[in-house]
Amino acid sequence: MGASAINIVIGGEAGQGLVTVGEFLSRALVRAGYAIVVTQDYQSRIRGGHNTFAIRADSGPVTAPTEAIDLLVALSAETLDIHKASLTARGLAVADAAVGLGGLPGLAVPYKELSPRPLYENMAALGVLGALLCLDPAWITGLVREKFASKGEAVVAANTAVFQAALAWAAAQQASFACLPPPPRRGKRLMLHGNEAIALGGLAAGVDFCSFYPMTPGTSVIQACIDHADRLGTVCEQAEDEIAALIMALGASYAGARPLVSTSGGGFALMVEGVSLAGMLETPVTIVVAQRPGPATGLPTRTEQADLDLVLHAGHGEFPRAVFAPGTVEQCFHLAHKAVDTAERFQSPVFLLTDQFLADSYRDVAPFDLDALPPVPRPLTDVADPGGYERYAVTDSGVSPRLVPGLCPATVVCDSDEHTPDGHITEDLAVRRTMQDKRMRKAAGLAAAALPPDVHGDPDGATLLACWGSTLGAALEAAECLRQRGEKAAVLHFGQVWPLVPDAFLPVLARAARTVMVEGNGVGQLARLLRRETGAVFDGLVTRYDGLPFTAAYILERL
C-alpha cells in the first residue's frame, strides 16, 4: 500500500466506547471517499480487558489489515504499553492527559476540560482525530445529527459542541501529522461488515425465516436480518438451543419458507444430526457457520478457519452438500444469495463458512445491483395430478418436484427413515438403493454448478498463493508486495470449497513455479482436501491459528 494509507488503532477496555468512536470515524471516512478495512479485536467479556478497533484507510483500494500503526488512540494506559512497539516513524499517540503519553510522540488530550460529561468524551476523541486527518468536519457533524436526531436537538447540539471544541483544540496544537490526501471521488458507497452483507444477500434471495441461538460471531447475521424483518415480512426466531434452531428451519422449509440459520462451531456441532435430517428429507436449508478458534469454547471472540473439515463431514450417512467461503464483503452478499439459490435448487443443506475477522470487518462497498441477481426457484404450489404426486419421485438429476403441503389436494409425505418415492417408510432394500442413488445423483448437478476458484494475476512461473475465505485480502497484498520486489506472484482463491472442480484449478497449479497454501488453521485443511481429491501437493503451507487474522507481512515472513 502506498503512503496514502493510514492505520488507526483505537484501544481500550470494553465499555469505554471505542467501538462508537471507531464506527463514527469509519463511516465518516467512507462518506468522504476513502476505502477502509476494519479489524475488531475483543476479549470475551462485557467490561474490561483490552480491545481494539483498527481502521486501515486509503485513498486507493485496501484489502487487508496491517500491524504497523500510524495513529494510536489510547483510551487506557494499557493500550500504550501493548501497541507502542508497532507505532511507525511518522506515528502519533492520542491519549487522555490524565493517562499521559508514556514518552511517545502525540497529543495528551484534556478530555475532562473538553467534555462537560464523560458521556461526550467519544465526541472529543472524534474531534481530535478529525483534525489530525484533516477530515471535513461536516462528515462527522452530519453523522452526529443522524445518530442523535431521535433524542432531540439538545443532545445533537451538546455532542456537536464537544466535537467542535476538540477539533479547535487539536488544530491549535499544530501536531505534525500528515493529513490523508483527498480521495478520488467515487460513487455512493455502503459501509457493511461481513455478517451484514451475508444477511442482505440471504434476504435478497428471498429468505423469510431465520432461526438461531446466540453465539459469537454468528449472531450478527440474524441481528441484521431482524433490522429488516418488519419491512420484508421475515420471521426471526431465537430458539431454546442450536438443535431447535435447525429443526425449526427444516420445519419452516417443509412448509414453503426459505430458511437461514446462523451459528458458530460449537453451535453447529449440536446441529449435526439436523444436518443429516435435512439430507434425508431433501429439505433446502442454508447454514452460516462463522468460525472461531476451538476446540470447545476456545477463543470465542477471535478468528480462525478450522471448521472446514467439520462442515464437510457433518451428518451421518452420505448426502450431497455445497460449501461456500466468501473472501470479501461483496462475496459475502453474492455467495449468501448463491447459497440460498443452491439449497433451493438442489434441495440439500448448503453451508456458508465465514469467520470472526470477516464477520466484524467493516468495508466500503458499492451498492449491490439487485436487478442483476438471478431468480431463486420456488417450490411448487400445485401439480397436474395430485393423486399421483410423489415427493421423492425418482429423476435423472436426483431432484424431485417439491410441493408445498396444504396448497393443493396432493398429499406431501416425508420421513427421516428410508422411504419410498411417495415418502412412506420402507425397509425394502432394493428401494433403499434406488433412493440413495437418487439423492447422490444431485452431487453431479452441484459439481456442474460449482464456482471455480478465482485467479488473480498471471500464475505462469509465479509464486502462487492459494487460499480460501477471508484470507484473500492478505494474500492479494502479499502477492503485490512480491511483484514490487520483482518476483512473479499470483493468488488462487477458493470462494467455494465443495464440491471441487479440479479442471478449474489443476492447470493453474501446474503453471506456477511454486505453490503455497495459506489458511487459518494448524494443519492445512483445504490443502489436505485438495490432495485427497486431486493428488495436488503444495510446495509450502502458511498457517495461522493464534486467533488473529492474516496480514501480508505475516505471509511474507513465512514464504
Coordinates of C-alpha atoms in Angstrom, one line a residue:
M1 CA 0.0 0.0 0.0
G2 CA 1.2 3.5 -0.7
A3 CA 1.9 6.4 1.5
S4 CA -1.8 7.4 1.1
A5 CA -2.7 4.7 3.5
I6 CA -3.1 5.1 7.2
N7 CA -3.7 2.6 10.0
I8 CA -5.6 3.9 13.0
V9 CA -5.9 1.7 16.1
I10 CA -8.3 2.7 18.9
G11 CA -7.6 0.7 22.0
G12 CA -9.2 0.5 25.5
E13 CA -11.4 -1.5 27.8
A14 CA -14.7 -2.9 26.8
G15 CA -17.4 -0.4 27.8
Q16 CA -15.1 2.7 27.2
G17 CA -16.8 3.4 23.8
L18 CA -14.0 2.6 21.4
V19 CA -16.5 0.9 19.0
T20 CA -18.6 4.0 19.0
V21 CA -15.6 6.2 18.1
G22 CA -14.4 3.6 15.5
E23 CA -17.8 3.2 13.8
F24 CA -18.3 7.0 13.6
L25 CA -14.8 7.6 12.2
S26 CA -15.1 4.7 9.7
R27 CA -18.4 5.9 8.4
A28 CA -17.1 9.4 8.0
L29 CA -14.0 8.2 6.1
V30 CA -16.3 6.2 3.7
R31 CA -18.6 9.1 3.1
A32 CA -15.5 11.3 2.4
G33 CA -14.5 8.8 -0.3
Y34 CA -11.8 6.6 1.4
A35 CA -11.6 2.9 1.2
I36 CA -11.4 1.1 4.6
V37 CA -10.7 -2.3 6.2
V38 CA -11.8 -2.6 9.8
T39 CA -10.4 -5.2 12.2
Q40 CA -12.0 -5.7 15.6
D41 CA -10.1 -7.5 18.3
Y42 CA -12.0 -8.0 21.6
Q43 CA -12.0 -10.3 24.6
S44 CA -14.8 -12.5 25.7
R45 CA -16.1 -10.2 28.5
I46 CA -18.7 -7.4 28.8
R47 CA -16.5 -4.9 30.5
G48 CA -12.7 -4.6 30.9
G49 CA -10.0 -6.4 29.1
H50 CA -8.1 -4.9 26.2
N51 CA -9.9 -4.4 22.9
T52 CA -9.0 -2.7 19.7
F53 CA -10.9 -1.2 16.7
A54 CA -8.4 -0.8 13.8
I55 CA -9.2 1.2 10.7
R56 CA -6.9 0.9 7.7
A57 CA -7.9 3.7 5.3
D58 CA -6.6 4.6 1.9
S59 CA -7.4 6.9 -0.9
G60 CA -7.0 3.8 -3.2
P61 CA -8.0 0.2 -2.8
V62 CA -7.2 -1.5 0.5
T63 CA -7.8 -5.2 1.1
A64 CA -6.3 -6.3 4.4
P65 CA -5.3 -5.2 7.9
T66 CA -1.7 -4.4 8.9
E67 CA 0.3 -4.5 12.1
A68 CA 2.0 -1.1 11.7
I69 CA 0.1 1.8 13.5
D70 CA 0.1 5.4 12.3
L71 CA -2.4 6.8 14.9
L72 CA -2.8 5.1 18.2
V73 CA -5.8 6.3 20.1
A74 CA -5.4 5.1 23.7
L75 CA -8.4 5.0 25.9
S76 CA -6.3 3.3 28.6
A77 CA -2.7 3.2 29.7
E78 CA -2.5 -0.5 28.8
T79 CA -3.1 0.4 25.1
L80 CA 0.1 2.4 25.0
D81 CA 2.1 -0.4 26.6
I82 CA 0.8 -3.1 24.3
H83 CA 1.0 -1.2 21.0
K84 CA 3.8 1.3 21.3
A85 CA 6.3 -1.0 19.5
S86 CA 4.0 -1.0 16.4
L87 CA 4.0 2.8 16.0
T88 CA 5.5 3.8 12.7
A89 CA 8.2 6.5 12.3
R90 CA 5.5 9.1 11.5
G91 CA 3.1 7.7 14.1
L92 CA 1.4 9.6 16.9
A93 CA -0.3 8.6 20.1
V94 CA -3.5 10.2 21.3
A95 CA -4.3 9.7 24.9
D96 CA -6.1 11.2 27.9
A97 CA -4.0 13.9 29.6
A98 CA -4.7 12.1 32.8
V99 CA -3.1 8.9 31.4
G100 CA -0.1 10.6 29.7
L101 CA 1.7 9.5 26.6
G102 CA 4.3 7.3 28.2
G103 CA 7.1 9.1 26.3
L104 CA 5.5 8.6 22.9
P105 CA 5.1 11.4 20.4
G106 CA 1.5 12.6 20.2
L107 CA -1.3 14.6 21.9
A108 CA -2.3 14.4 25.5
V109 CA -6.0 15.4 25.3
P110 CA -7.7 17.2 28.2
Y111 CA -10.9 15.2 27.8
K112 CA -12.3 16.4 31.2
E113 CA -11.9 20.1 30.0
L114 CA -13.4 19.4 26.5
S115 CA -16.3 17.3 27.7
P116 CA -18.9 18.6 30.3
R117 CA -19.8 14.9 30.9
P118 CA -17.8 11.7 30.4
L119 CA -20.6 10.7 28.1
Y120 CA -19.3 13.1 25.5
E121 CA -15.7 12.1 25.6
N122 CA -16.2 10.0 22.5
M123 CA -17.1 13.1 20.6
A124 CA -13.9 14.8 21.9
A125 CA -11.8 11.9 20.6
L126 CA -13.6 12.2 17.2
G127 CA -12.8 16.0 17.1
V128 CA -9.1 15.3 17.7
L129 CA -9.0 12.6 15.0
G130 CA -10.9 14.7 12.6
A131 CA -8.3 17.5 13.0
L132 CA -5.3 15.1 12.6
L133 CA -6.7 13.5 9.5
C134 CA -7.9 16.9 8.0
L135 CA -11.4 15.4 7.5
D136 CA -14.1 17.9 6.6
P137 CA -15.9 18.3 9.9
A138 CA -19.2 18.2 8.0
W139 CA -18.8 14.4 7.5
I140 CA -18.8 13.9 11.3
T141 CA -21.3 16.5 12.3
G142 CA -23.7 15.1 9.7
L143 CA -23.3 11.7 11.3
V144 CA -23.9 13.1 14.8
R145 CA -27.1 14.6 13.7
E146 CA -28.3 11.3 12.1
K147 CA -27.3 9.4 15.2
F148 CA -28.8 11.6 17.8
A149 CA -31.7 13.3 16.0
S150 CA -34.3 11.0 17.6
K151 CA -33.0 12.1 21.1
G152 CA -33.7 15.7 20.5
E153 CA -32.0 18.8 19.3
A154 CA -30.4 19.4 22.7
V155 CA -28.5 16.1 22.5
V156 CA -27.4 16.8 19.0
A157 CA -26.2 20.3 20.0
A158 CA -24.3 19.0 23.0
N159 CA -22.4 16.4 21.1
T160 CA -21.7 18.8 18.2
A161 CA -20.3 21.4 20.6
V162 CA -17.9 18.9 22.2
F163 CA -16.8 17.7 18.8
Q164 CA -16.2 21.3 17.6
A165 CA -14.3 22.2 20.8
A166 CA -12.0 19.2 20.5
L167 CA -11.5 20.0 16.8
A168 CA -10.4 23.5 17.6
W169 CA -8.2 22.3 20.5
A170 CA -6.4 19.8 18.3
A171 CA -5.9 22.3 15.4
A172 CA -4.3 24.7 17.9
Q173 CA -1.7 22.0 18.9
Q174 CA -0.3 22.0 15.4
A175 CA 0.6 18.4 15.7
S176 CA 3.0 17.2 12.9
F177 CA 0.9 14.5 11.2
A178 CA 0.5 14.2 7.5
C179 CA -3.1 14.6 6.5
L180 CA -4.8 12.0 4.4
P181 CA -4.6 13.1 0.7
P182 CA -8.0 13.8 -0.8
P183 CA -9.5 10.6 -2.3
P184 CA -10.6 10.4 -5.9
R185 CA -14.4 11.0 -5.6
R186 CA -16.3 7.8 -6.2
G187 CA -20.0 7.0 -6.4
K188 CA -22.1 6.2 -3.4
R189 CA -20.5 3.6 -1.1
L190 CA -22.1 1.4 1.6
M191 CA -20.3 0.6 4.9
L192 CA -21.0 -3.0 5.9
H193 CA -19.4 -5.8 7.8
G194 CA -19.3 -9.3 6.5
N195 CA -22.3 -10.6 8.5
E196 CA -24.5 -7.7 7.4
A197 CA -23.6 -8.5 3.8
I198 CA -24.5 -12.2 4.4
A199 CA -27.9 -11.2 5.8
L200 CA -28.6 -8.8 2.9
G201 CA -27.6 -11.5 0.4
G202 CA -29.9 -14.0 2.0
L203 CA -32.8 -11.6 2.2
A204 CA -32.2 -10.6 -1.5
A205 CA -32.6 -14.4 -2.2
G206 CA -35.9 -14.4 -0.5
V207 CA -35.0 -15.7 2.9
D208 CA -38.2 -15.3 5.0
F209 CA -37.4 -17.4 8.1
C210 CA -34.3 -17.1 10.3
S211 CA -33.6 -19.1 13.4
F212 CA -30.6 -19.1 15.7
Y213 CA -29.3 -19.5 19.2
P214 CA -26.9 -16.6 20.0
M215 CA -23.3 -17.5 19.5
T216 CA -20.4 -15.1 18.7
P217 CA -19.5 -14.4 15.9
G218 CA -22.5 -15.8 14.0
T219 CA -25.3 -13.9 15.8
S220 CA -25.0 -10.6 14.0
V221 CA -26.2 -12.3 10.8
I222 CA -29.6 -12.8 12.3
Q223 CA -29.5 -9.4 14.1
A224 CA -29.0 -7.8 10.6
C225 CA -32.0 -9.8 9.3
I226 CA -34.1 -8.6 12.3
D227 CA -33.3 -5.0 11.4
H228 CA -35.2 -5.5 8.1
A229 CA -37.7 -8.1 9.3
D230 CA -40.7 -5.9 9.7
R231 CA -40.3 -4.3 6.3
L232 CA -39.7 -7.5 4.5
G233 CA -42.1 -9.8 6.5
T234 CA -39.2 -12.0 7.6
V235 CA -39.8 -14.2 10.7
C236 CA -36.8 -14.3 13.0
E237 CA -36.8 -16.8 15.9
Q238 CA -34.4 -17.2 18.8
A239 CA -34.7 -20.9 19.7
E240 CA -34.0 -22.5 23.0
D241 CA -30.8 -24.1 21.6
E242 CA -29.0 -24.8 18.4
I243 CA -30.7 -28.1 17.9
A244 CA -34.1 -26.5 17.9
A245 CA -32.9 -23.7 15.7
L246 CA -32.0 -26.0 12.8
I247 CA -35.1 -28.2 13.3
M248 CA -37.3 -25.1 13.2
A249 CA -35.7 -24.1 10.0
L250 CA -36.4 -27.6 8.5
G251 CA -40.0 -27.4 9.5
A252 CA -40.3 -23.9 8.0
S253 CA -38.7 -25.1 4.8
Y254 CA -41.1 -28.1 4.6
A255 CA -43.9 -25.6 4.8
G256 CA -42.6 -23.5 2.0
A257 CA -40.4 -20.9 3.8
R258 CA -36.9 -20.1 2.7
P259 CA -34.7 -20.6 5.9
L260 CA -31.4 -19.2 7.0
V261 CA -29.6 -20.4 10.2
S262 CA -26.6 -18.8 11.7
T263 CA -24.2 -20.2 14.3
S264 CA -20.6 -20.8 15.1
G265 CA -18.5 -24.0 15.5
G266 CA -19.8 -25.2 18.9
G267 CA -23.4 -24.4 18.0
F268 CA -23.0 -26.1 14.7
A269 CA -21.7 -29.2 16.4
L270 CA -25.0 -29.5 18.1
M271 CA -26.9 -29.1 14.8
V272 CA -25.2 -32.0 13.1
E273 CA -28.0 -34.6 13.4
G274 CA -30.3 -32.0 12.0
V275 CA -28.0 -31.6 9.0
S276 CA -28.3 -35.3 8.4
L277 CA -32.1 -35.0 8.7
A278 CA -32.0 -32.3 6.0
G279 CA -30.1 -34.6 3.8
M280 CA -32.6 -37.4 4.2
L281 CA -35.7 -35.1 3.9
E282 CA -34.1 -33.4 0.9
T283 CA -35.1 -30.1 2.6
P284 CA -33.4 -26.9 1.5
V285 CA -31.7 -25.0 4.3
T286 CA -28.8 -22.5 4.3
I287 CA -26.5 -22.6 7.4
V288 CA -24.0 -19.9 8.1
V289 CA -21.0 -21.1 10.2
A290 CA -19.0 -18.2 11.5
Q291 CA -15.7 -19.8 12.5
R292 CA -13.8 -19.0 15.7
P293 CA -10.9 -20.9 17.4
G294 CA -11.8 -24.2 19.1
P295 CA -11.9 -26.9 20.3
A296 CA -14.8 -26.3 22.7
T297 CA -15.2 -22.7 23.7
G298 CA -11.6 -22.0 22.6
L299 CA -11.2 -18.3 21.9
P300 CA -14.8 -17.3 21.4
T301 CA -14.2 -13.7 20.1
R302 CA -11.2 -14.4 17.8
T303 CA -10.8 -15.8 14.3
E304 CA -9.8 -19.0 12.6
Q305 CA -10.6 -21.1 9.6
A306 CA -10.6 -24.5 11.3
D307 CA -14.2 -25.7 10.7
L308 CA -13.9 -26.8 7.1
D309 CA -13.5 -30.5 8.0
L310 CA -16.4 -30.2 10.4
V311 CA -18.8 -28.8 7.9
L312 CA -17.6 -31.0 5.1
H313 CA -18.3 -34.2 7.1
A314 CA -21.1 -33.1 9.4
G315 CA -24.0 -35.5 9.5
H316 CA -24.1 -39.3 9.4
G317 CA -24.7 -41.1 6.2
E318 CA -24.0 -39.9 2.7
F319 CA -25.7 -37.0 1.1
P320 CA -24.7 -34.1 -1.2
R321 CA -23.9 -30.6 0.0
A322 CA -22.2 -27.4 -1.1
V323 CA -19.9 -25.2 0.9
F324 CA -19.1 -21.6 0.1
A325 CA -16.4 -19.4 1.7
P326 CA -16.5 -15.7 0.9
G327 CA -13.3 -13.7 0.9
T328 CA -14.7 -10.2 0.8
V329 CA -17.8 -8.3 2.0
E330 CA -19.0 -8.3 -1.6
Q331 CA -18.6 -12.0 -1.8
C332 CA -20.5 -12.4 1.5
F333 CA -23.5 -10.8 -0.2
H334 CA -23.3 -12.7 -3.5
L335 CA -22.3 -16.1 -2.1
A336 CA -25.1 -15.9 0.5
H337 CA -27.5 -15.4 -2.4
K338 CA -25.8 -18.2 -4.3
A339 CA -26.0 -20.5 -1.2
V340 CA -29.8 -20.0 -0.8
D341 CA -30.3 -20.5 -4.5
T342 CA -28.2 -23.7 -4.4
A343 CA -30.1 -25.0 -1.4
E344 CA -33.5 -24.4 -3.1
R345 CA -32.4 -25.7 -6.5
F346 CA -30.9 -29.0 -5.2
Q347 CA -33.0 -29.4 -2.1
S348 CA -29.9 -30.0 0.0
P349 CA -28.2 -28.4 3.0
V350 CA -25.8 -25.7 1.9
F351 CA -23.2 -24.0 4.1
L352 CA -21.5 -20.6 4.1
L353 CA -18.3 -20.5 6.0
T354 CA -17.2 -17.2 7.3
D355 CA -15.1 -16.2 10.4
Q356 CA -14.9 -13.6 13.1
F357 CA -12.4 -11.4 11.2
L358 CA -14.7 -11.1 8.2
A359 CA -17.9 -11.1 10.3
D360 CA -16.7 -7.9 12.2
S361 CA -14.7 -6.3 9.4
Y362 CA -16.4 -3.2 8.0
R363 CA -15.6 -2.4 4.4
D364 CA -16.7 0.2 1.9
V365 CA -18.7 -1.5 -0.9
A366 CA -20.6 -0.3 -3.9
P367 CA -24.4 -0.7 -3.7
F368 CA -25.5 -4.1 -4.8
D369 CA -27.4 -4.4 -8.1
L370 CA -30.4 -6.4 -7.0
D371 CA -31.9 -6.5 -10.6
A372 CA -28.8 -8.4 -11.7
L373 CA -29.4 -11.3 -9.3
P374 CA -30.7 -14.5 -10.8
P375 CA -34.2 -15.5 -9.6
V376 CA -34.2 -18.2 -6.9
P377 CA -36.7 -21.1 -7.7
R378 CA -39.8 -21.5 -5.6
P379 CA -41.3 -24.9 -4.6
L380 CA -44.5 -25.9 -6.4
T381 CA -47.9 -24.9 -5.1
D382 CA -49.9 -27.2 -7.4
V383 CA -49.4 -30.3 -9.6
A384 CA -51.4 -31.6 -12.5
D385 CA -52.0 -35.0 -10.9
P386 CA -52.4 -34.5 -7.2
G387 CA -53.3 -38.2 -6.7
G388 CA -50.1 -39.3 -8.3
Y389 CA -47.7 -36.9 -6.6
E390 CA -44.5 -38.4 -5.2
R391 CA -42.4 -36.1 -3.0
Y392 CA -39.3 -38.2 -3.8
A393 CA -40.0 -39.1 -7.4
V394 CA -37.0 -40.8 -9.0
T395 CA -35.5 -38.4 -11.6
D396 CA -32.3 -38.4 -13.7
S397 CA -31.0 -35.4 -11.8
G398 CA -31.9 -36.7 -8.4
V399 CA -34.0 -33.5 -7.8
S400 CA -37.7 -34.3 -7.3
P401 CA -40.6 -31.9 -7.8
R402 CA -41.1 -30.2 -4.4
L403 CA -44.6 -29.3 -3.5
V404 CA -45.6 -27.1 -0.5
P405 CA -48.1 -29.1 1.5
G406 CA -51.7 -27.8 2.0
L407 CA -51.9 -25.7 -1.1
C408 CA -53.5 -28.3 -3.3
P409 CA -55.2 -31.7 -2.9
A410 CA -51.9 -33.6 -3.2
T411 CA -50.5 -35.2 0.0
V412 CA -46.9 -34.4 0.8
V413 CA -45.3 -37.2 2.8
C414 CA -41.7 -37.2 4.1
D415 CA -39.9 -39.4 6.6
S416 CA -36.5 -39.5 8.2
D417 CA -36.4 -43.2 7.8
E418 CA -35.6 -44.6 4.3
H419 CA -38.7 -44.1 2.3
T420 CA -40.4 -44.9 -1.0
P421 CA -40.7 -42.3 -3.7
D422 CA -44.1 -41.2 -2.3
G423 CA -42.5 -40.6 1.1
H424 CA -43.6 -43.7 3.1
I425 CA -41.3 -45.6 5.4
T426 CA -39.8 -48.7 3.9
E427 CA -37.2 -51.5 4.6
D428 CA -37.3 -52.7 1.0
L429 CA -33.5 -52.9 0.4
A430 CA -33.9 -52.5 -3.3
V431 CA -35.9 -49.3 -2.8
R432 CA -33.1 -48.2 -0.4
R433 CA -30.5 -48.5 -3.2
T434 CA -32.8 -46.7 -5.6
M435 CA -33.4 -43.8 -3.2
Q436 CA -29.8 -43.4 -2.1
D437 CA -28.7 -43.4 -5.8
K438 CA -31.3 -40.7 -6.5
R439 CA -30.1 -38.5 -3.7
M440 CA -26.5 -38.9 -4.6
R441 CA -27.2 -38.0 -8.3
K442 CA -27.6 -34.4 -7.1
A443 CA -23.9 -34.3 -6.5
A444 CA -23.3 -34.2 -10.2
G445 CA -25.6 -31.2 -10.5
L446 CA -23.9 -29.5 -7.6
A447 CA -20.5 -30.0 -9.2
A448 CA -21.7 -28.7 -12.5
A449 CA -23.0 -25.6 -10.8
A450 CA -19.9 -25.1 -8.6
L451 CA -18.0 -21.9 -8.8
P452 CA -14.4 -22.2 -10.0
P453 CA -11.7 -20.5 -7.9
D454 CA -10.7 -17.0 -8.9
V455 CA -7.2 -16.4 -10.3
H456 CA -5.6 -13.1 -9.5
G457 CA -2.5 -12.3 -11.6
D458 CA -0.5 -14.5 -14.0
P459 CA 0.4 -17.9 -12.5
D460 CA 2.9 -18.7 -15.2
G461 CA 6.3 -19.3 -13.4
A462 CA 5.0 -17.4 -10.4
T463 CA 4.7 -18.0 -6.7
L464 CA 1.1 -18.9 -6.4
L465 CA -0.6 -18.2 -3.1
A466 CA -3.7 -20.4 -2.8
C467 CA -6.3 -19.5 -0.1
W468 CA -10.0 -19.6 0.8
G469 CA -12.4 -17.4 2.6
S470 CA -11.2 -14.3 4.4
T471 CA -7.5 -14.9 3.7
L472 CA -8.0 -13.4 0.3
G473 CA -7.2 -9.8 1.1
A474 CA -3.9 -10.5 2.9
A475 CA -2.8 -12.9 0.1
L476 CA -3.6 -10.3 -2.6
E477 CA -1.4 -7.7 -0.7
A478 CA 1.4 -10.2 -0.2
A479 CA 1.4 -11.1 -3.9
E480 CA 1.5 -7.4 -4.7
C481 CA 4.5 -6.9 -2.4
L482 CA 6.3 -9.8 -4.2
R483 CA 5.6 -8.2 -7.6
Q484 CA 7.0 -4.9 -6.3
R485 CA 10.2 -6.8 -5.4
G486 CA 10.4 -8.1 -8.9
E487 CA 9.1 -11.6 -8.3
K488 CA 6.2 -13.1 -10.2
A489 CA 3.2 -13.8 -8.0
A490 CA -0.4 -14.7 -8.3
V491 CA -3.3 -15.7 -6.0
L492 CA -5.8 -18.6 -6.4
H493 CA -8.8 -18.0 -4.2
F494 CA -11.5 -20.7 -3.4
G495 CA -14.8 -19.0 -2.8
Q496 CA -16.5 -22.4 -3.0
V497 CA -14.6 -25.2 -1.3
W498 CA -17.0 -28.0 -2.1
P499 CA -17.8 -29.6 -4.5
L500 CA -14.4 -29.1 -6.1
V501 CA -13.9 -28.7 -9.8
P502 CA -10.3 -30.0 -10.5
D503 CA -10.2 -28.9 -14.1
A504 CA -10.7 -25.3 -12.9
F505 CA -7.6 -25.2 -10.8
L506 CA -5.2 -28.1 -11.5
P507 CA -3.9 -26.4 -14.7
V508 CA -3.4 -23.2 -12.8
L509 CA -1.3 -25.0 -10.1
A510 CA 0.7 -26.7 -12.8
R511 CA 1.7 -23.4 -14.4
A512 CA 3.1 -22.0 -11.2
A513 CA 6.8 -22.2 -10.2
R514 CA 5.9 -22.6 -6.5
T515 CA 2.6 -23.2 -4.9
V516 CA 1.9 -22.2 -1.3
M517 CA -1.4 -22.8 0.5
V518 CA -2.3 -20.0 3.1
E519 CA -5.1 -20.9 5.5
G520 CA -6.1 -20.0 9.0
N521 CA -5.8 -23.4 10.8
G522 CA -3.0 -25.6 12.0
V523 CA -3.0 -28.5 9.6
G524 CA -3.9 -27.0 6.3
Q525 CA -7.4 -28.4 5.9
L526 CA -8.0 -27.3 2.4
A527 CA -4.5 -28.4 1.3
R528 CA -5.3 -31.8 2.6
L529 CA -8.7 -31.9 0.9
L530 CA -7.2 -30.9 -2.4
R531 CA -4.5 -33.6 -2.1
R532 CA -7.1 -36.2 -1.2
E533 CA -9.5 -35.4 -4.0
T534 CA -7.0 -34.5 -6.8
G535 CA -3.5 -35.6 -5.7
A536 CA -2.3 -31.9 -5.8
V537 CA 0.5 -31.3 -3.4
F538 CA 1.6 -27.8 -2.4
D539 CA 5.2 -26.8 -2.1
G540 CA 4.6 -24.9 1.0
L541 CA 2.0 -24.2 3.7
V542 CA 1.5 -21.0 5.7
T543 CA -0.9 -21.4 8.6
R544 CA -2.2 -19.1 11.3
Y545 CA -4.1 -20.2 14.4
D546 CA -3.3 -17.7 17.1
G547 CA -6.7 -16.1 16.9
L548 CA -5.6 -13.1 14.7
P549 CA -6.3 -12.5 11.0
F550 CA -3.7 -12.9 8.3
T551 CA -1.7 -9.8 7.2
A552 CA 0.6 -9.5 4.2
A553 CA 3.6 -9.2 6.5
Y554 CA 2.7 -12.4 8.3
I555 CA 2.6 -14.3 5.0
L556 CA 5.7 -12.8 3.5
E557 CA 7.8 -13.6 6.7
R558 CA 6.9 -17.3 6.2
L559 CA 7.4 -17.7 2.5

